[in-house]
Coordinates of C-alpha atoms (C1' of nucleotides) in Angstrom, one line a residue:
Chain E
X1 CA 0.0 0.0 0.0
X2 CA 1.5 3.3 -1.1
X3 CA 1.3 6.3 1.2
X4 CA 0.3 9.9 0.5
X5 CA 3.8 11.0 1.3
X6 CA 5.2 8.8 -1.5
X7 CA 2.7 10.3 -3.9
X8 CA 3.7 13.8 -2.9
X9 CA 7.3 12.9 -3.4
X10 CA 6.5 11.6 -6.9
X11 CA 4.6 14.7 -7.5
X12 CA 7.6 16.8 -6.7
X13 CA 9.9 14.7 -8.9
X14 CA 7.5 14.7 -11.8
X15 CA 7.0 18.4 -11.7
X16 CA 10.7 18.9 -11.8
X17 CA 11.3 16.5 -14.6
X18 CA 12.5 18.2 -17.8
X19 CA 13.1 15.2 -20.0
X20 CA 10.9 12.2 -21.0
X21 CA 13.6 9.9 -19.6
X22 CA 13.6 11.5 -16.1
X23 CA 9.9 11.2 -16.0
X24 CA 9.9 7.7 -17.3
X25 CA 12.1 6.6 -14.4
X26 CA 9.9 8.3 -11.9
X27 CA 6.8 6.7 -13.3
X28 CA 8.5 3.3 -13.4
X29 CA 9.3 3.6 -9.8
X30 CA 5.9 4.7 -8.6
X31 CA 4.2 2.1 -10.7
X32 CA 6.0 -0.7 -8.9
X33 CA 5.5 1.0 -5.6
X34 CA 1.7 1.0 -6.2
X35 CA 1.8 -2.7 -6.9
X36 CA 1.3 -2.3 -10.7
X37 CA 3.4 -3.9 -13.4
X38 CA 2.5 -1.8 -16.5
X39 CA 1.8 1.8 -17.3
X40 CA 0.8 3.7 -20.4
X41 CA 0.9 7.5 -20.4
X42 CA -0.3 8.5 -23.8
X43 CA -2.1 11.0 -26.0
X44 CA -4.8 9.3 -27.9
X45 CA -3.2 9.5 -31.3
X46 CA -1.9 12.4 -33.3
X47 CA -2.6 11.2 -36.8
X48 CA -0.9 14.1 -38.4
X49 CA 2.4 14.3 -36.6
X50 CA 3.0 11.0 -35.0
X51 CA 5.6 11.1 -32.4
X52 CA 6.4 14.8 -32.6
X53 CA 4.7 16.4 -29.7
X54 CA 2.4 13.7 -28.5
X55 CA 2.9 12.2 -25.1
X56 CA 3.9 8.6 -25.1
X57 CA 5.4 6.7 -22.3
X58 CA 4.6 3.0 -22.3
X59 CA 6.0 -0.2 -20.8
X60 CA 3.2 -2.5 -21.9
X61 CA 4.1 -6.0 -23.1
X62 CA 5.8 -5.8 -26.5
X63 CA 3.4 -8.1 -28.3
X64 CA 0.5 -6.0 -27.2
X65 CA 2.0 -2.7 -28.3
X66 CA 2.7 -4.3 -31.7
X67 CA -0.8 -5.6 -32.0
X68 CA -2.1 -2.2 -30.9
X69 CA -0.2 -0.3 -33.6
X70 CA -0.6 -2.8 -36.3
X71 CA -4.3 -3.0 -35.9
X72 CA -4.6 0.7 -35.6
X73 CA -6.6 0.2 -32.4
X74 CA -5.8 3.6 -30.9
X75 CA -9.0 5.2 -32.1
X76 CA -11.2 2.2 -31.3
X77 CA -9.7 1.0 -28.0
X78 CA -12.6 0.7 -25.6
X79 CA -10.4 1.8 -22.6
X80 CA -9.7 5.0 -24.4
X81 CA -13.3 5.4 -25.4
X82 CA -14.4 4.9 -21.8
X83 CA -11.9 7.5 -20.7
X84 CA -13.6 10.0 -22.9
X85 CA -16.8 9.8 -20.8
X86 CA -15.5 10.7 -17.4
X87 CA -13.2 13.1 -15.4
X88 CA -11.9 10.6 -12.8
X89 CA -10.1 7.3 -12.9
X90 CA -11.9 4.0 -13.5
X91 CA -11.1 0.3 -13.2
X92 CA -11.1 -1.6 -16.5
X93 CA -13.6 -4.1 -15.2
X94 CA -16.1 -1.2 -15.0
X95 CA -15.8 -0.3 -18.7
X96 CA -18.8 -2.3 -19.8
X97 CA -20.9 -0.1 -17.5
X98 CA -19.5 3.1 -19.0
X99 CA -19.8 2.4 -22.7
X100 CA -21.5 -0.2 -24.9
X101 CA -19.0 -2.8 -26.1
X102 CA -19.3 -4.1 -29.6
X103 CA -17.8 -7.4 -30.7
X104 CA -14.7 -5.7 -31.9
X105 CA -14.1 -4.2 -28.5
X106 CA -14.4 -7.6 -26.9
X107 CA -11.8 -8.9 -29.3
X108 CA -9.5 -6.0 -28.4
X109 CA -9.9 -6.8 -24.7
X110 CA -9.3 -10.4 -25.3
X111 CA -6.1 -9.7 -27.2
X112 CA -4.9 -7.5 -24.3
X113 CA -5.6 -10.3 -21.8
X114 CA -3.7 -12.9 -23.9
X115 CA -0.8 -10.5 -24.1
X116 CA -0.6 -10.6 -20.3
X117 CA -2.5 -7.4 -19.3
X118 CA -4.8 -8.1 -16.4
X119 CA -6.9 -5.6 -14.5
X120 CA -6.0 -2.0 -14.8
X121 CA -6.9 1.5 -13.8
X122 CA -7.1 4.5 -16.2
X123 CA -7.0 8.2 -15.4
X124 CA -8.4 10.4 -18.2
X125 CA -6.7 13.7 -19.0
X126 CA -8.5 16.1 -21.2
X127 CA -7.7 19.7 -22.1
X128 CA -10.0 21.5 -24.6
X129 CA -8.1 22.0 -27.8
X130 CA -5.7 19.2 -27.1
X131 CA -5.8 15.6 -28.2
X132 CA -7.3 13.5 -25.4
X133 CA -5.0 11.5 -23.3
X134 CA -4.9 9.1 -20.4
X135 CA -2.6 7.5 -17.9
X136 CA -3.2 3.8 -17.3
X137 CA -1.7 1.4 -14.8
X138 CA -2.2 -2.4 -15.1
X139 CA -1.5 -5.6 -13.3
X140 CA -0.5 -9.0 -14.7
X141 CA -3.3 -11.3 -15.6
X142 CA -4.9 -12.7 -12.4
X143 CA -3.7 -10.0 -9.9
X144 CA -6.3 -7.8 -8.3
X145 CA -6.6 -4.1 -7.8
X146 CA -6.3 -2.6 -4.3
X147 CA -9.5 -0.5 -4.2
X148 CA -8.3 1.3 -1.1
X149 CA -5.5 3.1 -2.9
X150 CA -7.2 4.0 -6.1
X151 CA -7.6 7.6 -5.1
X152 CA -3.9 7.9 -4.8
X153 CA -3.4 6.1 -8.1
X154 CA -5.6 8.7 -9.6
X155 CA -3.4 11.5 -8.2
X156 CA -0.3 9.8 -9.5
X157 CA -1.9 9.5 -13.0
X158 CA -2.9 13.1 -13.1
X159 CA 0.5 14.4 -12.0
X160 CA 2.3 12.1 -14.4
X161 CA 0.2 13.2 -17.3
X162 CA 0.5 16.8 -16.5
X163 CA 4.3 16.5 -16.2
X164 CA 4.5 14.7 -19.6
X165 CA 2.3 17.4 -21.1
X166 CA 4.5 20.1 -19.8
X167 CA 7.6 18.4 -21.2
X168 CA 5.9 17.9 -24.6
X169 CA 4.7 21.5 -24.7
X170 CA 8.1 22.9 -23.9
X171 CA 9.3 21.6 -27.3
X172 CA 6.7 23.6 -29.1
X173 CA 7.9 26.9 -30.4
X174 CA 5.9 29.8 -29.0
X175 CA 3.3 31.3 -31.3
X176 CA 3.5 34.9 -32.4
X177 CA 2.4 37.3 -29.7
X178 CA -1.3 37.7 -29.5
X179 CA -2.6 40.9 -31.0
X180 CA -5.3 42.8 -29.0
X181 CA -8.7 42.9 -30.7
X182 CA -11.2 45.6 -30.0
X183 CA -14.4 44.7 -28.1
X184 CA -16.5 44.8 -31.3
X185 CA -14.1 42.7 -33.1
X186 CA -14.1 40.1 -30.4
X187 CA -17.9 40.0 -30.4
X188 CA -17.8 39.4 -34.2
X189 CA -15.2 36.7 -33.9
X190 CA -17.1 34.9 -31.2
X191 CA -20.1 34.8 -33.4
X192 CA -18.0 33.7 -36.4
X193 CA -16.8 30.8 -34.2
X194 CA -20.5 29.8 -33.8
X195 CA -20.8 29.5 -37.5
X196 CA -22.8 32.7 -38.1
X197 CA -22.7 34.5 -41.3
X198 CA -21.8 38.2 -41.5
X199 CA -25.5 39.0 -42.1
X200 CA -26.6 37.0 -39.0
X201 CA -23.9 38.7 -36.9
X202 CA -25.2 42.1 -38.1
X203 CA -28.7 41.2 -37.0
X204 CA -27.5 40.1 -33.6
X205 CA -25.4 43.1 -33.0
X206 CA -27.9 45.5 -34.5
X207 CA -25.5 47.0 -37.1
X208 CA -25.2 46.8 -40.9
X209 CA -23.7 43.7 -42.5
X210 CA -20.9 45.8 -44.0
X211 CA -19.8 46.9 -40.6
X212 CA -19.5 43.3 -39.5
X213 CA -17.5 42.5 -42.7
X214 CA -15.2 45.4 -41.8
X215 CA -14.7 44.3 -38.2
X216 CA -13.7 40.9 -39.4
X217 CA -11.5 42.3 -42.1
X218 CA -9.7 44.3 -39.4
X219 CA -9.5 41.3 -37.0
X220 CA -8.0 39.1 -39.8
X221 CA -5.5 41.8 -40.4
X222 CA -4.4 42.0 -36.8
X223 CA -3.8 38.3 -36.7
X224 CA -2.3 38.3 -40.1
X225 CA -4.6 35.6 -41.4
X226 CA -6.8 35.4 -44.4
X227 CA -9.5 33.0 -43.4
X228 CA -12.2 33.4 -40.8
X229 CA -11.7 29.9 -39.6
X230 CA -8.1 30.6 -38.8
X231 CA -9.2 33.8 -37.1
X232 CA -11.6 32.0 -34.8
X233 CA -9.0 29.4 -33.9
X234 CA -6.3 31.9 -33.2
X235 CA -8.6 33.9 -31.0
X236 CA -9.6 30.7 -29.2
X237 CA -6.0 29.7 -28.7
X238 CA -4.9 32.9 -27.1
X239 CA -8.0 33.3 -25.0
X240 CA -9.7 36.2 -26.8
X241 CA -12.7 34.0 -26.9
X242 CA -13.3 30.7 -25.1
X243 CA -15.2 27.5 -25.8
X244 CA -17.6 28.7 -23.3
X245 CA -18.5 31.6 -25.6
X246 CA -19.1 29.3 -28.5
X247 CA -20.8 26.1 -27.3
X248 CA -23.9 26.1 -25.3
Chain A
X1 CA -4.8 19.3 7.9
X2 CA -7.2 16.9 6.3
X3 CA -6.4 13.2 6.1
X4 CA -6.5 10.7 3.2
X5 CA -9.1 8.8 5.2
X6 CA -11.4 11.8 5.3
X7 CA -11.0 12.3 1.6
X8 CA -11.9 8.7 1.0
X9 CA -15.0 9.0 3.2
X10 CA -16.0 12.1 1.2
X11 CA -15.5 10.1 -2.0
X12 CA -17.8 7.4 -0.8
X13 CA -20.5 9.9 0.2
X14 CA -20.2 11.9 -3.0
X15 CA -20.4 8.8 -5.1
X16 CA -23.6 7.8 -3.3
X17 CA -25.2 11.2 -3.5
X18 CA -28.3 11.2 -5.6
X19 CA -29.5 14.7 -5.2
X20 CA -27.8 18.1 -5.4
X21 CA -28.7 18.8 -1.8
X22 CA -27.0 15.7 -0.5
X23 CA -23.9 16.5 -2.4
X24 CA -24.0 20.2 -1.4
X25 CA -23.9 19.2 2.3
X26 CA -21.0 16.8 1.7
X27 CA -19.1 19.5 -0.1
X28 CA -19.8 22.1 2.6
X29 CA -18.5 19.7 5.2
X30 CA -15.3 18.8 3.4
X31 CA -14.7 22.5 2.4
X32 CA -14.5 23.4 6.0
X33 CA -12.5 20.4 7.0
X34 CA -9.9 21.4 4.4
X35 CA -9.7 24.9 5.9
X36 CA -11.5 26.6 3.1
X37 CA -14.4 29.0 3.4
X38 CA -15.9 29.0 -0.1
X39 CA -16.5 26.6 -2.9
X40 CA -17.8 26.7 -6.4
X41 CA -18.6 23.6 -8.4
X42 CA -19.8 24.8 -11.8
X43 CA -20.1 24.1 -15.4
X44 CA -18.7 27.0 -17.4
X45 CA -21.8 28.1 -19.3
X46 CA -24.1 31.0 -19.6
X47 CA -25.4 31.1 -16.1
X48 CA -28.2 33.4 -17.1
X49 CA -29.4 31.1 -19.8
X50 CA -32.8 30.1 -18.7
X51 CA -33.5 26.4 -18.7
X52 CA -29.9 25.5 -18.4
X53 CA -29.5 22.4 -16.2
X54 CA -25.8 22.5 -15.7
X55 CA -23.9 21.8 -12.5
X56 CA -23.9 24.7 -10.2
X57 CA -23.1 24.4 -6.5
X58 CA -21.8 27.7 -5.0
X59 CA -21.4 29.4 -1.7
X60 CA -19.3 32.4 -2.8
X61 CA -20.1 35.7 -1.2
X62 CA -23.4 37.0 -2.4
X63 CA -22.1 40.3 -3.7
X64 CA -19.5 38.5 -5.8
X65 CA -22.1 36.2 -7.3
X66 CA -24.3 39.1 -8.2
X67 CA -21.4 41.0 -9.7
X68 CA -20.4 37.9 -11.6
X69 CA -23.8 37.4 -13.1
X70 CA -24.5 41.0 -13.7
X71 CA -21.2 41.7 -15.5
X72 CA -21.5 38.5 -17.4
X73 CA -18.1 37.6 -16.2
X74 CA -18.5 33.9 -16.5
X75 CA -17.2 33.8 -20.1
X76 CA -14.2 36.0 -19.4
X77 CA -13.3 34.9 -15.9
X78 CA -9.6 34.4 -15.9
X79 CA -9.8 31.6 -13.4
X80 CA -12.1 29.7 -15.8
X81 CA -9.8 30.5 -18.7
X82 CA -6.8 29.3 -16.8
X83 CA -8.6 26.1 -16.0
X84 CA -9.0 25.4 -19.7
X85 CA -5.2 25.1 -20.0
X86 CA -4.4 22.3 -17.6
X87 CA -5.4 18.9 -16.3
X88 CA -4.5 19.4 -12.6
X89 CA -5.5 21.9 -9.9
X90 CA -3.8 25.2 -9.6
X91 CA -3.6 28.0 -7.1
X92 CA -5.2 31.3 -8.2
X93 CA -1.9 33.1 -7.5
X94 CA -0.4 31.1 -10.3
X95 CA -2.9 32.2 -12.9
X96 CA -0.8 35.0 -14.3
X97 CA 1.9 32.4 -15.2
X98 CA -0.7 30.3 -17.0
X99 CA -2.5 32.8 -19.2
X100 CA -1.9 36.4 -20.2
X101 CA -4.1 38.7 -18.2
X102 CA -5.7 41.7 -19.9
X103 CA -6.9 44.8 -18.0
X104 CA -10.4 43.4 -17.8
X105 CA -9.1 40.2 -16.1
X106 CA -7.3 42.3 -13.5
X107 CA -10.5 44.2 -12.9
X108 CA -12.4 40.9 -12.4
X109 CA -9.8 39.6 -9.9
X110 CA -9.9 42.9 -8.1
X111 CA -13.6 42.7 -7.8
X112 CA -13.4 39.2 -6.4
X113 CA -10.9 40.3 -3.8
X114 CA -13.0 43.2 -2.7
X115 CA -15.9 40.8 -2.3
X116 CA -13.9 38.9 0.2
X117 CA -12.4 36.1 -1.9
X118 CA -8.8 35.6 -1.1
X119 CA -6.5 32.9 -2.3
X120 CA -8.1 29.8 -4.0
X121 CA -7.4 26.6 -5.7
X122 CA -9.3 25.4 -8.8
X123 CA -9.5 21.9 -10.2
X124 CA -10.4 21.8 -13.9
X125 CA -12.9 19.2 -15.2
X126 CA -13.3 18.6 -18.9
X127 CA -15.0 15.8 -20.8
X128 CA -14.8 15.9 -24.6
X129 CA -18.1 17.0 -26.0
X130 CA -19.4 18.5 -22.8
X131 CA -19.1 22.0 -21.5
X132 CA -16.1 22.7 -19.4
X133 CA -16.4 22.8 -15.7
X134 CA -14.3 23.3 -12.6
X135 CA -14.3 22.9 -8.8
X136 CA -12.8 25.8 -6.8
X137 CA -12.1 26.2 -3.2
X138 CA -11.3 29.6 -1.7
X139 CA -10.2 31.3 1.5
X140 CA -11.1 34.6 2.9
X141 CA -8.9 37.5 2.0
X142 CA -5.6 37.3 3.8
X143 CA -5.6 33.6 4.6
X144 CA -3.0 31.3 3.0
X145 CA -3.2 28.0 1.3
X146 CA -1.7 24.9 2.9
X147 CA 0.5 23.7 0.0
X148 CA 0.9 20.3 1.7
X149 CA -2.6 19.2 1.3
X150 CA -3.3 20.5 -2.2
X151 CA -3.0 17.1 -3.7
X152 CA -5.9 16.0 -1.5
X153 CA -7.8 19.1 -2.4
X154 CA -7.4 18.1 -6.0
X155 CA -8.8 14.7 -5.3
X156 CA -11.8 16.2 -3.5
X157 CA -12.4 18.5 -6.4
X158 CA -12.3 15.8 -8.9
X159 CA -14.7 13.5 -7.0
X160 CA -17.1 16.3 -6.2
X161 CA -17.3 17.4 -9.8
X162 CA -17.8 13.8 -11.1
X163 CA -20.5 13.3 -8.5
X164 CA -22.3 16.5 -9.5
X165 CA -21.9 15.5 -13.1
X166 CA -23.5 12.1 -12.5
X167 CA -26.4 13.7 -10.7
X168 CA -26.9 16.2 -13.5
X169 CA -26.2 13.8 -16.3
X170 CA -29.8 12.8 -16.8
X171 CA -30.7 16.5 -17.3
X172 CA -27.7 17.8 -19.1
X173 CA -28.0 17.8 -22.8
X174 CA -24.6 17.0 -24.2
X175 CA -23.5 19.5 -26.8
X176 CA -23.9 16.5 -29.1
X177 CA -22.5 13.0 -29.0
X178 CA -19.0 13.4 -30.5
X179 CA -19.3 11.7 -33.9
X180 CA -16.4 9.7 -35.2
X181 CA -14.8 11.1 -38.3
X182 CA -12.8 9.0 -40.7
X183 CA -9.1 9.4 -41.0
X184 CA -9.4 11.3 -44.2
X185 CA -12.0 13.6 -42.8
X186 CA -9.9 14.4 -39.8
X187 CA -6.9 15.2 -42.1
X188 CA -9.1 17.6 -44.1
X189 CA -10.6 19.2 -41.0
X190 CA -7.1 19.8 -39.6
X191 CA -6.1 21.5 -42.7
X192 CA -9.3 23.5 -42.8
X193 CA -8.4 24.7 -39.3
X194 CA -5.1 25.9 -40.7
X195 CA -7.1 28.2 -43.0
X196 CA -6.4 26.1 -46.2
X197 CA -8.8 26.2 -49.1
X198 CA -10.2 23.0 -50.5
X199 CA -7.9 23.4 -53.5
X200 CA -4.8 23.7 -51.2
X201 CA -5.9 20.7 -49.2
X202 CA -6.3 18.7 -52.3
X203 CA -2.7 19.5 -53.4
X204 CA -1.4 18.6 -49.9
X205 CA -3.2 15.3 -49.8
X206 CA -2.6 14.6 -53.5
X207 CA -6.3 14.1 -54.4
X208 CA -8.8 16.1 -56.4
X209 CA -10.4 19.2 -55.0
X210 CA -13.8 17.7 -55.4
X211 CA -12.8 14.9 -53.1
X212 CA -11.8 17.3 -50.4
X213 CA -15.0 19.2 -50.8
X214 CA -16.8 15.9 -50.4
X215 CA -14.9 14.8 -47.3
X216 CA -15.7 18.2 -45.7
X217 CA -19.3 17.9 -46.7
X218 CA -19.5 14.5 -45.0
X219 CA -17.7 15.8 -41.9
X220 CA -20.1 18.7 -41.6
X221 CA -23.0 16.3 -41.9
X222 CA -21.6 14.2 -39.0
X223 CA -21.3 17.1 -36.7
X224 CA -24.6 18.6 -38.0
X225 CA -23.0 21.9 -38.7
X226 CA -23.2 24.0 -41.9
X227 CA -19.9 26.0 -41.7
X228 CA -16.3 24.9 -41.9
X229 CA -15.4 27.2 -39.1
X230 CA -17.9 25.5 -36.7
X231 CA -16.6 22.1 -38.0
X232 CA -13.0 23.0 -37.1
X233 CA -14.0 24.2 -33.6
X234 CA -16.1 21.3 -32.8
X235 CA -13.4 18.9 -33.9
X236 CA -11.0 20.8 -31.7
X237 CA -13.3 20.8 -28.8
X238 CA -13.7 17.0 -28.7
X239 CA -10.1 16.2 -29.4
X240 CA -10.4 15.0 -33.0
X241 CA -7.7 17.6 -33.8
X242 CA -5.5 19.7 -31.5
X243 CA -4.0 23.1 -31.4
X244 CA -0.6 21.5 -32.0
X245 CA -1.9 20.0 -35.2
X246 CA -2.9 23.5 -36.3
X247 CA -0.4 26.0 -35.1
X248 CA 2.9 24.9 -36.4
Chain L
dC1 C1' -5.3 71.7 -32.5
dG2 C1' -3.9 67.5 -35.1
dA3 C1' -3.2 62.6 -34.7
dT4 C1' -4.9 58.3 -33.8
dC5 C1' -8.1 54.9 -32.9
dC6 C1' -12.7 52.9 -33.0
dC7 C1' -17.2 52.2 -35.0
dT8 C1' -20.1 52.8 -38.6
dC9 C1' -21.5 52.4 -43.6
dC10 C1' -20.8 51.8 -48.8
dC11 C1' -19.1 49.7 -53.6
dC12 C1' -17.1 46.1 -56.4
dA13 C1' -14.8 42.0 -58.4
dG14 C1' -13.1 37.8 -57.8
dT15 C1' -12.7 33.6 -55.1
dT16 C1' -14.4 30.2 -52.1
dC17 C1' -18.1 27.6 -49.8
dT18 C1' -22.2 25.1 -49.5
dG19 C1' -25.9 22.0 -50.7
dG20 C1' -28.1 19.6 -54.2
dG21 C1' -27.6 15.9 -57.6
dG22 C1' -24.6 12.2 -59.5
dA23 C1' -20.8 8.0 -60.2
dT24 C1' -17.1 4.2 -59.5
dA25 C1' -14.1 1.1 -57.0
dA26 C1' -12.3 -1.3 -52.8
dC27 C1' -13.0 -3.3 -48.5
dG28 C1' -14.8 -5.8 -44.6
dC29 C1' -18.7 -7.9 -42.5
dA30 C1' -22.7 -10.9 -42.3
Chain C
dT1 C1' -23.3 -13.0 -52.0
dG2 C1' -25.2 -8.6 -50.8
dC3 C1' -24.8 -4.5 -47.9
dG4 C1' -22.6 -0.8 -45.6
dT5 C1' -18.6 2.2 -45.4
dT6 C1' -15.0 4.7 -47.2
dA7 C1' -12.5 7.1 -50.7
dT8 C1' -12.3 9.0 -55.0
dC9 C1' -14.2 11.9 -58.7
dC10 C1' -17.8 15.0 -61.3
dC11 C1' -21.5 19.1 -62.3
dC12 C1' -24.0 23.1 -61.0
dA13 C1' -26.2 27.3 -58.9
dG14 C1' -26.6 30.3 -55.3
dA15 C1' -24.7 32.1 -51.1
dA16 C1' -20.9 33.7 -48.6
dC17 C1' -16.4 35.3 -48.0
dT18 C1' -12.2 38.2 -49.2
dG19 C1' -9.4 42.1 -50.5
dG20 C1' -9.3 46.4 -52.7
dG21 C1' -11.0 51.1 -52.5
dG22 C1' -13.5 55.2 -49.8
dA23 C1' -16.0 58.2 -46.0
dG24 C1' -18.1 60.3 -41.8
dG25 C1' -18.5 60.9 -36.7
dG26 C1' -16.9 60.4 -32.0
dA27 C1' -13.5 59.8 -28.4
dT28 C1' -8.9 60.4 -26.4
dC29 C1' -4.5 62.2 -25.9
dG30 C1' -0.5 65.1 -26.1

DNA sequence: CGATCCCTCCCCAGTTCTGGGGATAACGCA
DNA sequence: TGCGTTATCCCCAGAACTGGGGAGGGATCG
């Protein structure tokens, strides 16, 4: 049984880790200390740039990893799918109650079992605008989870993922400084992000359609982009608008 | 100083709570036990929107809540914005290092302080396809956080939010079940998010422009949207694409 | 006072999207 | 074998966007 003090120590180490290798060692250590055999700290795919900035620390059995990649299971993996429906960790044995499993899912789970993966616990990690991720810990086939310590396992998973995320993010070049939009421009951009046309935005704001067109023209200029889609995404990225503004 | 056992007890109670009131009482109790005075367990949505059934358990000072709603600060609240950039809890004093604060943000924070809200700690909660949420705990002005116990506070926040989410799930309309796009569709959407035209995307993918148009047509259909801007933002929100795919 | 910024409105030409309607071929699944 | 899904290509008409140009009024600031 792991203690809170050990978790806090791991937290400190993880937070200070500046390379994947440092973090990997820390995760290996705490995985064993928690009584687990395997871990997988991953972003759920990055189809466009595989490997580049995506988080990926795994010590699963080799034959399972191979099967996973060969079968392109990352998008369909039921554990990953289940992790997209919750904010806290869950035991793999509870997955059937979280999502509906199709025959293919059962096949995936069976393959995992035959590769030596037993019961596991997965902590989801989502940030709007980032590929979904998760941190999983697993036993060998036949061993049982210690339900008592699962809250601590969840903490470890959260800290581990955030540490990996920070390391991955550090490798990304900073984007150009965010220009300041005027209030009116922000209102227009927020409505653009909702898929409104210039005419609709004009009605909503109570001004002429040409005025809206002009505000968006100016806003595009400030960001140095030529498409309203890019405008919306840049504004979203630097916080000029938020998902909260857009989706209801 | 709260103990792990107390957190686990709260976890059990929260998990079993079936009404907002039961949960509210549990949260009130643990808030005090952790040495906090205030809590806010909320979905980040338009609070004034009538008929909204989102999570909302708050005991912040009355005058702050009023100012918050009157000024429609929920969308711009820097604490909420900061919570959209991380997977783990953070102290409010660290917000300036997480996002860039504009004059309006400083005004919001000043208003909060003058309403009696001191230092606080916020645990983000995001599920793909659902509105963002968070669980915050705050002290009175002048009191200090106990850094030692923040990991436990984070656990409490996570469990509390998930419990509230479960209670509200029956009544919350998800933004829409996140549809699964095909690989090709995702590639097209990612390039759309970069501001590329159909013709440019066609060149990049080495297919005809009509094919790209068709993929985007299909993708829009799956999300039930009519504009490519909305398509890009929805795909971004539920993790089909990410900012790192888009911005260099 | 002039300079600068913001909001408002207008015109125009060309490009790009969007929503209809088609079609063919490959693949896996039942 | 047939059925569904995916990827590829095609046509068209109308709506929407984009990048030029210009102009007036109000506010602020030095």
